[in-house]
Amino acid sequence: MIRTDWTMEEARAIHALPFADLMNRAQSLHRAHFDPNAIETASLLSIKTGGCPEDCGYCSQSAHHDTGVKATKLMETGEVLAAARRAKAAGAQRFCMGAAWRSPKDRDMDRLCAMVRGVSDLGLETCMTLGMLSPGQVARLKAAGLDFYNHNIDTSPAYYAQIASTRRMEDRLDTVEQVRKGGIRVCCGGIIGMGEAEEDRIAMLVTLATLPAHPDSVPVNLWNEIKGVPVQARAQAVDPFALLRIVALARILMPASVLRLSAGRTGMSDELQALCFLAGANSIFVGDQLLTTGNPAAWKDHDLLARLGMHIAPAQPRPRVTAE
Ligand code: SAM
Ligand code: DTB
Ligand code: SF4
């Protein structure tokens, strides 16, 4: 059963289960909703890097922090399509285009829509992450054929103000709601390892799991160290078991959502990734590069999946995870 009325008490109790009980519950639900040996693959491209007016304390692309990332203009459609062809050849099913904006300018919409149509025509699922969207922009992207929109809540409501001051979590949730209402599937998750407490991690998942509809996909990012950003002073190494508990809790609270093990895999052992898949993670980014940081080499991921007897999930439109 898909529930959107989870309480913090329930989530804390699940999170605190003995490890074997927690993993068993997560794996049983995973099997009820998905092929447990299938992994979805997405590829990322930064179509507009750096110079972002937002001050997210974890991000290399904010103009507020001195990180050495060079600001670029929005890429040409042709260059984006060439990258999408390469991603498809390397085994990606979905192509996710990210821009370091607070929100897109209306003058950029024609080009963004051309990118969506072009990537879609290559037979790839399309995803964009462009910051906040107006209802009109949602409608244009939907008409161009955009399948997914990524917009993360990043942390708990209580910790959010420590992470960004140029926007509120309510602004993020408003965009998520606009996207959902506009009929584009929602990809919404967050980051762990930014100095937040265990309670914040649980609260982040409860926030996602009590939205009117669960996000269709939920990225769990481990903070990728960026030198020169405010989070660097607060970041903590994440205990592998703490990560596993969060993955399992996400799987239990949102059993039909695709769970993506996103940033941070370069620092994870094969064994930890395998345990994350057991706990319910069923999607990864493939390709050497995320946005401004690295990702495991393609051969390493293929090797890992082969050793685990896992395969790339056939891309197929899935029904929305909860009804209106
Ligand atoms: N500007 C858009 C936005 O904020 O939605 C799109 C790009 S933004 C880089 C997408 C997401 O990447 C963020 O919401 C955050 O969850 C994740 N992210 C950014 N920097 C990260 C880092 N250093 N480590 C882990 N995840 C990170
Ligand atoms: C998400 O949750 N993770 C991806 C994607 N959505 C856009 C981004 C990860 C970025 C990691 C830091 C970087 O490469 O700059
Ligand atoms: Fe800008 Fe997105 Fe980075 Fe925040 S996370 S600074 S909005 S690119």
CSV table of N, CA and C and ligand atoms in Angstrom, one decimal, residues 48 50-65 99-102 129-131 154 164 166-167 172 291, ligand 3:
chain,number,residue,atom,x,y,z
A,48,LYS,N,24.3,24.3,-18.6
A,48,LYS,CA,24.7,25.7,-18.3
A,48,LYS,C,25.3,25.7,-16.9
A,50,GLY,N,27.7,27.0,-13.5
A,50,GLY,CA,28.2,28.0,-12.7
A,50,GLY,C,27.5,29.4,-12.8
A,51,GLY,N,28.0,30.3,-12.0
A,51,GLY,CA,27.4,31.7,-11.9
A,51,GLY,C,26.0,31.8,-11.4
A,52,CYS,N,25.6,30.8,-10.6
A,52,CYS,CA,24.2,30.7,-10.2
A,52,CYS,C,23.9,31.8,-9.1
A,53,PRO,N,22.8,32.5,-9.2
A,53,PRO,CA,22.5,33.5,-8.1
A,53,PRO,C,22.1,33.0,-6.8
A,54,GLU,N,21.8,31.7,-6.7
A,54,GLU,CA,21.4,31.1,-5.4
A,54,GLU,C,22.6,30.8,-4.6
A,55,ASP,N,22.4,30.7,-3.3
A,55,ASP,CA,23.6,30.5,-2.4
A,55,ASP,C,23.6,29.2,-1.7
A,56,CYS,N,23.1,28.1,-2.4
A,56,CYS,CA,23.1,26.8,-1.8
A,56,CYS,C,24.6,26.5,-1.3
A,57,GLY,N,24.6,26.2,0.0
A,57,GLY,CA,25.9,26.1,0.7
A,57,GLY,C,26.8,24.8,0.3
A,58,TYR,N,26.2,23.9,-0.4
A,58,TYR,CA,26.9,22.7,-0.8
A,58,TYR,C,27.4,22.7,-2.3
A,59,CYS,N,27.0,23.8,-3.0
A,59,CYS,CA,27.1,23.7,-4.5
A,59,CYS,C,28.3,24.5,-5.0
A,60,SER,N,29.0,23.8,-6.0
A,60,SER,CA,30.2,24.4,-6.6
A,60,SER,C,29.8,25.5,-7.6
A,61,GLN,N,28.5,25.6,-8.0
A,61,GLN,CA,28.1,26.4,-9.0
A,61,GLN,C,27.5,27.8,-8.6
A,62,SER,N,27.4,28.0,-7.3
A,62,SER,CA,26.8,29.2,-6.8
A,62,SER,C,27.9,30.4,-7.0
A,63,ALA,N,27.4,31.5,-7.5
A,63,ALA,CA,28.2,32.7,-7.6
A,63,ALA,C,28.7,33.2,-6.3
A,64,HIS,N,28.0,32.8,-5.2
A,64,HIS,CA,28.4,33.3,-3.9
A,64,HIS,C,29.6,32.7,-3.3
A,65,HIS,N,30.0,31.5,-3.9
A,65,HIS,CA,31.2,30.9,-3.3
A,65,HIS,C,32.4,30.8,-4.3
A,99,ALA,N,20.9,22.9,-15.3
A,99,ALA,CA,21.3,24.3,-15.5
A,99,ALA,C,21.4,25.0,-14.2
A,100,ALA,N,22.5,25.8,-14.0
A,100,ALA,CA,22.7,26.5,-12.7
A,100,ALA,C,22.0,27.8,-12.8
A,101,TRP,N,20.7,27.7,-12.6
A,101,TRP,CA,19.8,28.9,-12.6
A,101,TRP,C,18.9,28.9,-11.4
A,102,ARG,N,18.5,30.1,-11.0
A,102,ARG,CA,17.4,30.2,-10.0
A,102,ARG,C,16.1,29.7,-10.7
A,129,THR,N,16.7,19.8,-15.0
A,129,THR,CA,16.7,20.5,-13.7
A,129,THR,C,17.2,21.9,-13.9
A,130,LEU,N,16.3,22.8,-13.8
A,130,LEU,CA,16.6,24.2,-14.2
A,130,LEU,C,16.3,25.2,-13.1
A,131,GLY,N,15.9,24.8,-11.9
A,131,GLY,CA,15.5,25.7,-10.9
A,131,GLY,C,14.0,25.8,-10.8
A,154,ASP,N,16.5,18.7,-0.8
A,154,ASP,CA,17.9,18.7,-0.3
A,154,ASP,C,18.1,18.3,1.2
A,164,ALA,N,20.7,27.1,2.7
A,164,ALA,CA,20.5,28.2,1.6
A,164,ALA,C,19.7,29.3,2.2
A,166,THR,N,18.8,32.1,0.0
A,166,THR,CA,18.2,32.8,-1.1
A,166,THR,C,16.8,32.2,-1.5
A,167,ARG,N,16.4,31.1,-0.9
A,167,ARG,CA,15.1,30.6,-1.2
A,167,ARG,C,14.7,29.7,0.0
A,172,ARG,N,10.7,25.5,-3.0
A,172,ARG,CA,11.1,24.2,-3.7
A,172,ARG,C,9.8,23.4,-3.9
A,291,LEU,N,27.7,16.7,-12.6
A,291,LEU,CA,27.6,18.1,-13.2
A,291,LEU,C,29.0,18.7,-13.2
B,3,SF4,FE1,22.3,27.1,-8.2
B,3,SF4,FE2,21.2,24.7,-8.1
B,3,SF4,FE3,23.7,25.0,-7.3
B,3,SF4,FE4,21.7,26.0,-5.8
B,3,SF4,S1,22.1,23.8,-6.3
B,3,SF4,S2,23.6,27.1,-6.3
B,3,SF4,S3,20.2,26.6,-7.4
B,3,SF4,S4,23.0,25.3,-9.3
